Amino acid sequence: GVAAAERSGLRVVGLAPSWIAADELAKSTGIEAQAIARWRWDTAQGRAAPLDARTVVIVDEAGMVGVRDFAAITEAVSAAGAKLICLGDRRQRQSVAGGAALRAVHDVVGRSAILEEVRRQEVPWQQAASKVMVAGDSEAGLRAYARHNGVDLVSGDDAARATALERWRAFRERHSDDVLIVTRRN
């Protein structure tokens, strides 16, 4: 794993499209990780440790990385002779920054791996749900979450908006103003 790579003299750099994803990568692997925007800023300012042929760059949630960020990472990795490992789901919701970089890489390179072991979810039914969703049966995975009160099924746009606002208000009462609800569309 990562520890063995570092013991052998390789430097492992963890990147992710958000600080939340970077923190999760660091927690689950033990490597230092940061948001791609910060890495790009530090690199442009000459503050980031330079990549070299003994560097492995791991990009987590690569399906969420925008095309410009992905281009900057791949150019830096290529110029340094480093190795790039992308972790993510090319069928995942696309990047807010634009583009489907991981899907494009898969279409060009044609190589990928399939999830066989789930590490982030520790609850057995969540692990099983992740596996069936990776296999393409999102409906079965969502049904598992619905059975465990992890998904609310609401019929109609008006009811969905009312439910989202009701939940938002309840979370604000419990957690103050530090609440964000993300929807697919307005």
Short mmCIF file of N, CA, C and O in Angstrom, two decimals, residues 4 19 23 29 31 34 40-41 46 49 59 61 66 75 93 97 103-104 108 121 129 132 150 166 178 184:
data_model
loop_
_atom_site.label_atom_id
_atom_site.label_comp_id
_atom_site.label_asym_id
_atom_site.label_seq_id
_atom_site.Cartn_x
_atom_site.Cartn_y
_atom_site.Cartn_z
N ALA A 4 4.10 1.14 2.16
CA ALA A 4 5.19 0.42 1.50
C ALA A 4 5.83 1.27 0.42
O ALA A 4 7.05 1.26 0.25
N TRP A 19 -11.81 19.90 -0.21
CA TRP A 19 -11.13 19.62 1.05
C TRP A 19 -11.78 18.45 1.78
O TRP A 19 -11.09 17.68 2.44
N ASP A 23 -9.61 15.34 2.87
CA ASP A 23 -9.55 14.88 4.26
C ASP A 23 -9.91 13.40 4.36
O ASP A 23 -9.28 12.65 5.11
N THR A 29 -6.18 6.60 3.95
CA THR A 29 -4.92 6.06 3.45
C THR A 29 -3.71 6.39 4.31
O THR A 29 -2.67 5.74 4.19
N ILE A 31 -2.01 9.15 3.96
CA ILE A 31 -1.12 10.07 3.24
C ILE A 31 -1.63 11.49 3.39
O ILE A 31 -2.81 11.72 3.64
N GLN A 34 -4.54 17.12 -0.23
CA GLN A 34 -5.05 18.49 -0.25
C GLN A 34 -5.98 18.68 -1.43
O GLN A 34 -6.00 17.87 -2.36
N ARG A 40 -2.67 23.52 -6.94
CA ARG A 40 -2.37 24.34 -8.13
C ARG A 40 -1.85 25.72 -7.71
O ARG A 40 -0.89 26.23 -8.32
N TRP A 41 -2.43 26.31 -6.68
CA TRP A 41 -1.98 27.62 -6.20
C TRP A 41 -0.55 27.52 -5.66
O TRP A 41 0.31 28.32 -6.02
N GLY A 46 5.30 28.43 -6.46
CA GLY A 46 6.59 27.81 -6.16
C GLY A 46 6.68 27.27 -4.74
O GLY A 46 7.77 27.02 -4.23
N ALA A 49 6.13 21.15 -3.12
CA ALA A 49 7.30 20.32 -3.38
C ALA A 49 7.21 19.82 -4.82
O ALA A 49 6.16 19.36 -5.25
N VAL A 59 -5.20 10.88 -7.33
CA VAL A 59 -6.33 11.81 -7.41
C VAL A 59 -7.59 11.03 -7.04
O VAL A 59 -8.00 10.13 -7.77
N GLU A 61 -11.71 10.83 -6.12
CA GLU A 61 -12.93 11.43 -6.66
C GLU A 61 -12.65 12.06 -8.02
O GLU A 61 -13.13 13.15 -8.35
N GLY A 66 -12.64 18.75 -12.72
CA GLY A 66 -12.88 19.45 -13.97
C GLY A 66 -11.74 19.26 -14.95
O GLY A 66 -10.62 18.90 -14.57
N GLU A 75 -0.37 17.36 -16.88
CA GLU A 75 0.80 18.03 -17.46
C GLU A 75 1.96 18.03 -16.46
O GLU A 75 3.11 17.77 -16.83
N ARG A 93 -21.74 11.90 -10.90
CA ARG A 93 -22.16 13.26 -11.22
C ARG A 93 -20.94 14.04 -11.70
O ARG A 93 -19.86 13.92 -11.15
N ALA A 97 -16.93 22.22 -12.14
CA ALA A 97 -15.98 23.00 -12.93
C ALA A 97 -16.09 22.74 -14.42
O ALA A 97 -15.51 23.45 -15.23
N ARG A 103 -14.04 10.33 -17.50
CA ARG A 103 -14.71 9.58 -18.57
C ARG A 103 -13.91 9.69 -19.87
O ARG A 103 -13.73 8.71 -20.59
N ALA A 104 -13.40 10.89 -20.16
CA ALA A 104 -12.61 11.07 -21.37
C ALA A 104 -11.33 10.25 -21.33
O ALA A 104 -10.95 9.63 -22.32
N VAL A 108 -10.22 7.19 -23.90
CA VAL A 108 -8.98 7.21 -24.67
C VAL A 108 -8.06 6.07 -24.27
O VAL A 108 -7.56 5.33 -25.11
N GLN A 121 -17.30 2.65 3.62
CA GLN A 121 -18.51 2.30 4.36
C GLN A 121 -18.16 1.12 5.27
O GLN A 121 -17.62 0.13 4.81
N ALA A 129 -24.64 -2.29 -0.75
CA ALA A 129 -25.30 -1.32 -1.63
C ALA A 129 -24.30 -0.69 -2.58
O ALA A 129 -24.58 -0.50 -3.77
N VAL A 132 -23.47 -3.20 -5.43
CA VAL A 132 -24.49 -3.38 -6.47
C VAL A 132 -24.61 -2.12 -7.33
O VAL A 132 -24.89 -2.21 -8.53
N GLY A 150 -32.29 6.02 4.68
CA GLY A 150 -31.23 6.86 4.13
C GLY A 150 -31.67 7.62 2.89
O GLY A 150 -30.93 8.45 2.38
N GLU A 166 -38.29 21.59 4.37
CA GLU A 166 -38.60 21.13 5.73
C GLU A 166 -37.35 20.55 6.39
O GLU A 166 -37.03 20.87 7.54
N ASP A 178 -24.89 26.42 9.59
CA ASP A 178 -23.90 25.61 8.88
C ASP A 178 -24.56 24.42 8.17
O ASP A 178 -24.23 23.28 8.42
N ARG A 184 -30.22 18.70 -7.66
CA ARG A 184 -29.80 18.53 -9.05
C ARG A 184 -30.17 19.75 -9.87
O ARG A 184 -29.46 20.15 -10.78
#
